[in-house]
Amino acid sequence: VVDVANEKSSDVVWHLASVSHAQREAANGHAPAVLWFTGLSGSGKSTVANAVDKMLHDLGCKTYVLDGDNVRHGLNGDLGFSDTDRVENIRRIGEVSKLFVDAGLLVSTAFISPFVEDRASVRAQLRDNQFIEVYIDTPIEVCEQRDPKGLYKKARNGEIKNFTGIDSAYELPTSPEVHVKTAEQSIEACALQVVDYLKENGYID
Ligand code: PPS
């Protein structure tokens, strides 16, 4: 029995774009890329990503932020925090990021994205240099002390299961393009570190 609904139809034809990548890049005045922020809950991913977004916007770049909590209310509202759901969460975000990059934007994504393999598959789907991994490296003790949503407390009490860093894995990035330590410098300095990477590598002027 063939499940027709799940088969990719041969009637689906990929439309060629009438505006080229080069034309989009020239109009935007910068190269497109995804700034993939990864790190523990409470590490500062969203805060640094939004600070970077503001700096880039002020420089005249076309930008957007995809944020964990927001996306989980909409597009990924059907997903929880099992390993399988986290894999699907990141797969979908990867696809959405690819569309934003195709549109010529500098898109910042702020998801824990705990598994090396999932981050690697998003990278593999983009062209060279279009995936910039930004590791928000904040010790778990600091994240737990910050505990902005009270989730670490709940995880320690057993009220939340599968909490990253407690009873669910976070696989460390091995060679991130940018390595940010929020416990050692200000948010502004962290954001500047990312913006400087983009300048030094010719994404922006
Ligand atoms: S993942 O692992 O990439 O799929 O997670 P993500 O989509 O980034 O969602 C993380 C936010 O969800 C809240 N939350 C949890 N995080 C980790 N583990 C468990 N079990 C969990 N339950 C809820 C938490 O607020 C995370 O937000 P951040 O911004 O990371 O603190």
PDB file of C-alpha atoms and ligand atoms in Angstrom:
ATOM      1  CA  VAL A   1       0.000   0.000   0.000  1.00  0.00           C
ATOM      2  CA  VAL A   2       1.435   3.364  -1.004  1.00  0.00           C
ATOM      3  CA  ASP A   3       0.695   6.273   1.325  1.00  0.00           C
ATOM      4  CA  VAL A   4       0.109   8.850  -1.400  1.00  0.00           C
ATOM      5  CA  ALA A   5      -0.346  11.708   1.089  1.00  0.00           C
ATOM      6  CA  ASN A   6       3.209  11.219   2.353  1.00  0.00           C
ATOM      7  CA  GLU A   7       4.851  10.858  -1.020  1.00  0.00           C
ATOM      8  CA  LYS A   8       6.582  13.836  -2.599  1.00  0.00           C
ATOM      9  CA  SER A   9       4.454  14.418  -5.679  1.00  0.00           C
ATOM     10  CA  SER A  10       6.131  14.418  -9.067  1.00  0.00           C
ATOM     11  CA  ASP A  11       3.604  17.185  -9.898  1.00  0.00           C
ATOM     12  CA  VAL A  12       5.404  19.558  -7.532  1.00  0.00           C
ATOM     13  CA  VAL A  13       7.746  21.661  -9.634  1.00  0.00           C
ATOM     14  CA  TRP A  14      10.471  23.898  -8.179  1.00  0.00           C
ATOM     15  CA  HIS A  15       9.988  27.433  -9.510  1.00  0.00           C
ATOM     16  CA  LEU A  16      13.080  29.281 -10.621  1.00  0.00           C
ATOM     17  CA  ALA A  17      13.426  32.638  -8.877  1.00  0.00           C
ATOM     18  CA  SER A  18      13.359  35.700 -11.091  1.00  0.00           C
ATOM     19  CA  VAL A  19      15.489  37.697  -8.614  1.00  0.00           C
ATOM     20  CA  SER A  20      18.953  36.142  -8.231  1.00  0.00           C
ATOM     21  CA  HIS A  21      20.946  35.750  -4.998  1.00  0.00           C
ATOM     22  CA  ALA A  22      23.483  38.267  -6.281  1.00  0.00           C
ATOM     23  CA  GLN A  23      20.716  40.808  -6.963  1.00  0.00           C
ATOM     24  CA  ARG A  24      19.252  40.339  -3.470  1.00  0.00           C
ATOM     25  CA  GLU A  25      22.697  40.694  -1.892  1.00  0.00           C
ATOM     26  CA  ALA A  26      23.451  43.841  -3.884  1.00  0.00           C
ATOM     27  CA  ALA A  27      20.089  45.379  -2.882  1.00  0.00           C
ATOM     28  CA  ASN A  28      20.604  44.549   0.803  1.00  0.00           C
ATOM     29  CA  GLY A  29      24.249  45.661   0.897  1.00  0.00           C
ATOM     30  CA  HIS A  30      25.444  42.661   2.908  1.00  0.00           C
ATOM     31  CA  ALA A  31      25.876  38.903   2.624  1.00  0.00           C
ATOM     32  CA  PRO A  32      23.109  36.686   4.050  1.00  0.00           C
ATOM     33  CA  ALA A  33      23.743  34.126   6.790  1.00  0.00           C
ATOM     34  CA  VAL A  34      22.236  32.437   9.805  1.00  0.00           C
ATOM     35  CA  LEU A  35      23.772  33.322  13.145  1.00  0.00           C
ATOM     36  CA  TRP A  36      23.028  30.095  15.008  1.00  0.00           C
ATOM     37  CA  PHE A  37      23.115  30.828  18.754  1.00  0.00           C
ATOM     38  CA  THR A  38      23.366  27.669  20.851  1.00  0.00           C
ATOM     39  CA  GLY A  39      23.685  27.217  24.599  1.00  0.00           C
ATOM     40  CA  LEU A  40      21.938  26.167  27.799  1.00  0.00           C
ATOM     41  CA  SER A  41      18.620  27.571  28.996  1.00  0.00           C
ATOM     42  CA  GLY A  42      19.370  30.875  30.702  1.00  0.00           C
ATOM     43  CA  SER A  43      22.769  31.170  29.025  1.00  0.00           C
ATOM     44  CA  GLY A  44      21.778  34.443  27.324  1.00  0.00           C
ATOM     45  CA  LYS A  45      21.112  33.253  23.760  1.00  0.00           C
ATOM     46  CA  SER A  46      18.026  35.407  23.217  1.00  0.00           C
ATOM     47  CA  THR A  47      19.511  38.438  24.964  1.00  0.00           C
ATOM     48  CA  VAL A  48      22.728  38.397  22.928  1.00  0.00           C
ATOM     49  CA  ALA A  49      20.887  37.483  19.691  1.00  0.00           C
ATOM     50  CA  ASN A  50      18.522  40.436  20.133  1.00  0.00           C
ATOM     51  CA  ALA A  51      21.403  42.790  20.954  1.00  0.00           C
ATOM     52  CA  VAL A  52      23.213  41.640  17.789  1.00  0.00           C
ATOM     53  CA  ASP A  53      19.994  42.039  15.796  1.00  0.00           C
ATOM     54  CA  LYS A  54      19.594  45.627  17.005  1.00  0.00           C
ATOM     55  CA  MET A  55      23.220  46.487  16.137  1.00  0.00           C
ATOM     56  CA  LEU A  56      22.861  44.989  12.656  1.00  0.00           C
ATOM     57  CA  HIS A  57      19.499  46.693  12.099  1.00  0.00           C
ATOM     58  CA  ASP A  58      21.036  50.031  13.116  1.00  0.00           C
ATOM     59  CA  LEU A  59      23.796  49.407  10.544  1.00  0.00           C
ATOM     60  CA  GLY A  60      21.088  49.134   7.882  1.00  0.00           C
ATOM     61  CA  CYS A  61      21.118  45.323   7.508  1.00  0.00           C
ATOM     62  CA  LYS A  62      18.007  43.263   6.758  1.00  0.00           C
ATOM     63  CA  THR A  63      17.597  41.067   9.834  1.00  0.00           C
ATOM     64  CA  TYR A  64      15.240  38.818  11.753  1.00  0.00           C
ATOM     65  CA  VAL A  65      15.303  36.837  15.007  1.00  0.00           C
ATOM     66  CA  LEU A  66      13.824  33.360  15.441  1.00  0.00           C
ATOM     67  CA  ASP A  67      13.503  32.685  19.140  1.00  0.00           C
ATOM     68  CA  GLY A  68      12.928  29.385  20.984  1.00  0.00           C
ATOM     69  CA  ASP A  69       9.997  30.333  23.176  1.00  0.00           C
ATOM     70  CA  ASN A  70       8.188  32.254  20.398  1.00  0.00           C
ATOM     71  CA  VAL A  71       8.549  29.573  17.733  1.00  0.00           C
ATOM     72  CA  ARG A  72       7.415  26.925  20.196  1.00  0.00           C
ATOM     73  CA  HIS A  73       4.121  28.836  20.637  1.00  0.00           C
ATOM     74  CA  GLY A  74       3.408  28.751  16.900  1.00  0.00           C
ATOM     75  CA  LEU A  75       5.147  26.751  14.184  1.00  0.00           C
ATOM     76  CA  ASN A  76       6.451  24.154  16.648  1.00  0.00           C
ATOM     77  CA  GLY A  77       3.567  24.285  19.121  1.00  0.00           C
ATOM     78  CA  ASP A  78       3.071  20.536  18.693  1.00  0.00           C
ATOM     79  CA  LEU A  79       6.561  19.664  19.969  1.00  0.00           C
ATOM     80  CA  GLY A  80       7.802  18.929  23.487  1.00  0.00           C
ATOM     81  CA  PHE A  81      11.275  18.279  24.886  1.00  0.00           C
ATOM     82  CA  SER A  82      11.909  14.598  24.183  1.00  0.00           C
ATOM     83  CA  ASP A  83      15.058  13.976  22.109  1.00  0.00           C
ATOM     84  CA  THR A  84      12.859  13.179  19.082  1.00  0.00           C
ATOM     85  CA  ASP A  85      10.890  16.410  19.416  1.00  0.00           C
ATOM     86  CA  ARG A  86      14.053  18.485  19.853  1.00  0.00           C
ATOM     87  CA  VAL A  87      15.470  16.948  16.655  1.00  0.00           C
ATOM     88  CA  GLU A  88      12.269  17.864  14.771  1.00  0.00           C
ATOM     89  CA  ASN A  89      12.258  21.334  16.363  1.00  0.00           C
ATOM     90  CA  ILE A  90      15.757  22.045  15.041  1.00  0.00           C
ATOM     91  CA  ARG A  91      15.020  20.477  11.638  1.00  0.00           C
ATOM     92  CA  ARG A  92      12.067  22.857  11.132  1.00  0.00           C
ATOM     93  CA  ILE A  93      14.011  25.890  12.376  1.00  0.00           C
ATOM     94  CA  GLY A  94      16.788  24.905   9.966  1.00  0.00           C
ATOM     95  CA  GLU A  95      14.326  24.893   7.073  1.00  0.00           C
ATOM     96  CA  VAL A  96      12.883  28.276   8.084  1.00  0.00           C
ATOM     97  CA  SER A  97      16.384  29.748   8.506  1.00  0.00           C
ATOM     98  CA  LYS A  98      17.259  28.548   5.024  1.00  0.00           C
ATOM     99  CA  LEU A  99      14.287  30.481   3.616  1.00  0.00           C
ATOM    100  CA  PHE A 100      15.360  33.647   5.442  1.00  0.00           C
ATOM    101  CA  VAL A 101      18.921  33.248   4.155  1.00  0.00           C
ATOM    102  CA  ASP A 102      17.529  32.679   0.662  1.00  0.00           C
ATOM    103  CA  ALA A 103      15.640  35.957   1.081  1.00  0.00           C
ATOM    104  CA  GLY A 104      19.001  37.629   1.754  1.00  0.00           C
ATOM    105  CA  LEU A 105      18.676  38.285   5.498  1.00  0.00           C
ATOM    106  CA  LEU A 106      21.033  38.005   8.445  1.00  0.00           C
ATOM    107  CA  VAL A 107      18.846  35.796  10.616  1.00  0.00           C
ATOM    108  CA  SER A 108      19.667  35.083  14.249  1.00  0.00           C
ATOM    109  CA  THR A 109      18.267  31.897  15.786  1.00  0.00           C
ATOM    110  CA  ALA A 110      18.189  31.386  19.549  1.00  0.00           C
ATOM    111  CA  PHE A 111      17.538  27.717  20.348  1.00  0.00           C
ATOM    112  CA  ILE A 112      19.282  25.426  22.807  1.00  0.00           C
ATOM    113  CA  SER A 113      19.864  23.051  19.850  1.00  0.00           C
ATOM    114  CA  PRO A 114      21.589  20.533  22.142  1.00  0.00           C
ATOM    115  CA  PHE A 115      22.757  17.961  19.605  1.00  0.00           C
ATOM    116  CA  VAL A 116      25.912  18.267  17.485  1.00  0.00           C
ATOM    117  CA  GLU A 117      24.393  16.200  14.674  1.00  0.00           C
ATOM    118  CA  ASP A 118      21.349  18.475  14.282  1.00  0.00           C
ATOM    119  CA  ARG A 119      23.443  21.632  14.186  1.00  0.00           C
ATOM    120  CA  ALA A 120      25.685  19.936  11.618  1.00  0.00           C
ATOM    121  CA  SER A 121      22.723  19.025   9.418  1.00  0.00           C
ATOM    122  CA  VAL A 122      21.470  22.603   9.360  1.00  0.00           C
ATOM    123  CA  ARG A 123      25.004  23.734   8.446  1.00  0.00           C
ATOM    124  CA  ALA A 124      25.149  21.093   5.686  1.00  0.00           C
ATOM    125  CA  GLN A 125      21.966  22.431   4.089  1.00  0.00           C
ATOM    126  CA  LEU A 126      23.356  25.929   3.682  1.00  0.00           C
ATOM    127  CA  ARG A 127      26.146  27.107   1.407  1.00  0.00           C
ATOM    128  CA  ASP A 128      29.690  27.579   2.647  1.00  0.00           C
ATOM    129  CA  ASN A 129      29.944  30.454   5.136  1.00  0.00           C
ATOM    130  CA  GLN A 130      26.174  30.849   5.465  1.00  0.00           C
ATOM    131  CA  PHE A 131      26.027  29.063   8.835  1.00  0.00           C
ATOM    132  CA  ILE A 132      27.773  30.820  11.694  1.00  0.00           C
ATOM    133  CA  GLU A 133      27.668  28.915  14.970  1.00  0.00           C
ATOM    134  CA  VAL A 134      27.698  31.208  17.991  1.00  0.00           C
ATOM    135  CA  TYR A 135      28.298  29.269  21.198  1.00  0.00           C
ATOM    136  CA  ILE A 136      26.859  31.075  24.189  1.00  0.00           C
ATOM    137  CA  ASP A 137      29.122  29.465  26.726  1.00  0.00           C
ATOM    138  CA  THR A 138      27.740  30.133  30.192  1.00  0.00           C
ATOM    139  CA  PRO A 139      28.489  27.676  33.019  1.00  0.00           C
ATOM    140  CA  ILE A 140      25.399  25.797  34.205  1.00  0.00           C
ATOM    141  CA  GLU A 141      25.973  27.118  37.745  1.00  0.00           C
ATOM    142  CA  VAL A 142      25.569  30.662  36.414  1.00  0.00           C
ATOM    143  CA  CYS A 143      22.473  29.733  34.342  1.00  0.00           C
ATOM    144  CA  GLU A 144      20.972  28.065  37.388  1.00  0.00           C
ATOM    145  CA  GLN A 145      21.699  31.067  39.567  1.00  0.00           C
ATOM    146  CA  ARG A 146      20.079  33.382  36.996  1.00  0.00           C
ATOM    147  CA  ASP A 147      17.116  30.996  36.538  1.00  0.00           C
ATOM    148  CA  PRO A 148      15.012  33.752  34.899  1.00  0.00           C
ATOM    149  CA  LYS A 149      11.949  31.530  34.427  1.00  0.00           C
ATOM    150  CA  GLY A 150      12.342  29.409  37.568  1.00  0.00           C
ATOM    151  CA  LEU A 151      12.777  26.310  35.361  1.00  0.00           C
ATOM    152  CA  TYR A 152      16.034  25.029  36.932  1.00  0.00           C
ATOM    153  CA  LYS A 153      14.314  25.066  40.328  1.00  0.00           C
ATOM    154  CA  LYS A 154      11.412  23.063  38.904  1.00  0.00           C
ATOM    155  CA  ALA A 155      13.799  20.649  37.166  1.00  0.00           C
ATOM    156  CA  ARG A 156      15.729  20.085  40.425  1.00  0.00           C
ATOM    157  CA  ASN A 157      12.411  19.435  42.226  1.00  0.00           C
ATOM    158  CA  GLY A 158      11.435  16.913  39.561  1.00  0.00           C
ATOM    159  CA  GLU A 159       8.498  19.064  38.378  1.00  0.00           C
ATOM    160  CA  ILE A 160      10.045  19.257  34.864  1.00  0.00           C
ATOM    161  CA  LYS A 161      11.570  16.196  33.221  1.00  0.00           C
ATOM    162  CA  ASN A 162      14.197  16.122  30.425  1.00  0.00           C
ATOM    163  CA  PHE A 163      15.638  19.507  31.341  1.00  0.00           C
ATOM    164  CA  THR A 164      18.787  20.390  29.388  1.00  0.00           C
ATOM    165  CA  GLY A 165      21.918  20.146  31.512  1.00  0.00           C
ATOM    166  CA  ILE A 166      20.082  18.337  34.329  1.00  0.00           C
ATOM    167  CA  ASP A 167      18.548  15.156  32.902  1.00  0.00           C
ATOM    168  CA  SER A 168      18.860  15.855  29.174  1.00  0.00           C
ATOM    169  CA  ALA A 169      22.133  16.234  27.276  1.00  0.00           C
ATOM    170  CA  TYR A 170      23.796  19.365  25.893  1.00  0.00           C
ATOM    171  CA  GLU A 171      26.554  18.424  23.450  1.00  0.00           C
ATOM    172  CA  LEU A 172      29.240  21.106  23.387  1.00  0.00           C
ATOM    173  CA  PRO A 173      30.067  22.801  20.085  1.00  0.00           C
ATOM    174  CA  THR A 174      33.527  21.623  18.992  1.00  0.00           C
ATOM    175  CA  SER A 175      34.508  24.446  16.649  1.00  0.00           C
ATOM    176  CA  PRO A 176      32.037  27.328  16.802  1.00  0.00           C
ATOM    177  CA  GLU A 177      32.804  30.349  14.624  1.00  0.00           C
ATOM    178  CA  VAL A 178      32.200  32.628  17.623  1.00  0.00           C
ATOM    179  CA  HIS A 179      32.689  31.624  21.272  1.00  0.00           C
ATOM    180  CA  VAL A 180      30.961  33.998  23.662  1.00  0.00           C
ATOM    181  CA  LYS A 181      31.311  33.981  27.453  1.00  0.00           C
ATOM    182  CA  THR A 182      28.427  35.949  28.958  1.00  0.00           C
ATOM    183  CA  ALA A 183      29.584  35.451  32.541  1.00  0.00           C
ATOM    184  CA  GLU A 184      32.813  37.323  31.805  1.00  0.00           C
ATOM    185  CA  GLN A 185      31.694  40.320  29.760  1.00  0.00           C
ATOM    186  CA  SER A 186      28.743  42.659  29.209  1.00  0.00           C
ATOM    187  CA  ILE A 187      25.885  41.920  26.786  1.00  0.00           C
ATOM    188  CA  GLU A 188      27.141  44.762  24.595  1.00  0.00           C
ATOM    189  CA  ALA A 189      30.661  43.295  24.454  1.00  0.00           C
ATOM    190  CA  CYS A 190      29.218  39.845  23.646  1.00  0.00           C
ATOM    191  CA  ALA A 191      27.099  41.285  20.818  1.00  0.00           C
ATOM    192  CA  LEU A 192      30.058  43.279  19.475  1.00  0.00           C
ATOM    193  CA  GLN A 193      32.104  40.082  19.335  1.00  0.00           C
ATOM    194  CA  VAL A 194      29.529  38.661  16.872  1.00  0.00           C
ATOM    195  CA  VAL A 195      29.233  41.866  14.845  1.00  0.00           C
ATOM    196  CA  ASP A 196      33.050  42.078  14.638  1.00  0.00           C
ATOM    197  CA  TYR A 197      33.150  38.512  13.290  1.00  0.00           C
ATOM    198  CA  LEU A 198      30.751  39.577  10.514  1.00  0.00           C
ATOM    199  CA  LYS A 199      32.905  42.619   9.707  1.00  0.00           C
ATOM    200  CA  GLU A 200      36.196  40.712   9.776  1.00  0.00           C
ATOM    201  CA  ASN A 201      34.802  38.052   7.467  1.00  0.00           C
ATOM    202  CA  GLY A 202      33.263  40.417   4.926  1.00  0.00           C
ATOM    203  CA  TYR A 203      29.548  39.816   5.582  1.00  0.00           C
ATOM    204  CA  ILE A 204      29.011  43.491   6.406  1.00  0.00           C
ATOM    205  CA  ASP A 205      31.093  46.642   5.851  1.00  0.00           C
TER     206      ASP A 205
HETATM  207  S1  PPS B   1      15.621  22.792  21.949  1.00  0.00           S
HETATM  208  O1  PPS B   1      16.364  21.896  22.859  1.00  0.00           O
HETATM  209  O2  PPS B   1      16.542  23.508  21.042  1.00  0.00           O
HETATM  210  O3  PPS B   1      14.607  22.048  21.208  1.00  0.00           O
HETATM  211  O4  PPS B   1      14.908  23.852  22.895  1.00  0.00           O
HETATM  212  P1  PPS B   1      14.314  25.295  22.514  1.00  0.00           P
HETATM  213  O5  PPS B   1      13.351  25.199  21.386  1.00  0.00           O
HETATM  214  O6  PPS B   1      15.418  26.264  22.377  1.00  0.00           O
HETATM  215  O7  PPS B   1      13.455  25.659  23.797  1.00  0.00           O
HETATM  216  C1  PPS B   1      14.093  25.979  24.997  1.00  0.00           C
HETATM  217  C2  PPS B   1      13.185  26.830  25.909  1.00  0.00           C
HETATM  218  O8  PPS B   1      12.093  26.042  26.378  1.00  0.00           O
HETATM  219  C3  PPS B   1      11.945  26.177  27.790  1.00  0.00           C
HETATM  220  N1  PPS B   1      11.942  24.807  28.321  1.00  0.00           N
HETATM  221  C4  PPS B   1      12.954  23.915  28.345  1.00  0.00           C
HETATM  222  N2  PPS B   1      14.262  24.000  27.988  1.00  0.00           N
HETATM  223  C5  PPS B   1      15.026  22.878  28.129  1.00  0.00           C
HETATM  224  N3  PPS B   1      14.580  21.690  28.603  1.00  0.00           N
HETATM  225  C6  PPS B   1      13.279  21.571  28.975  1.00  0.00           C
HETATM  226  N4  PPS B   1      12.820  20.401  29.426  1.00  0.00           N
HETATM  227  C7  PPS B   1      12.411  22.708  28.849  1.00  0.00           C
HETATM  228  N5  PPS B   1      11.102  22.926  29.116  1.00  0.00           N
HETATM  229  C8  PPS B   1      10.831  24.185  28.791  1.00  0.00           C
HETATM  230  C9  PPS B   1      13.017  27.080  28.297  1.00  0.00           C
HETATM  231  O9  PPS B   1      12.359  28.282  28.609  1.00  0.00           O
HETATM  232  C10 PPS B   1      13.964  27.293  27.112  1.00  0.00           C
HETATM  233  O10 PPS B   1      14.217  28.683  26.900  1.00  0.00           O
HETATM  234  P2  PPS B   1      15.684  29.326  26.982  1.00  0.00           P
HETATM  235  O11 PPS B   1      15.523  30.617  26.234  1.00  0.00           O
HETATM  236  O12 PPS B   1      16.659  28.391  26.318  1.00  0.00           O
HETATM  237  O13 PPS B   1      15.954  29.537  28.405  1.00  0.00           O
END
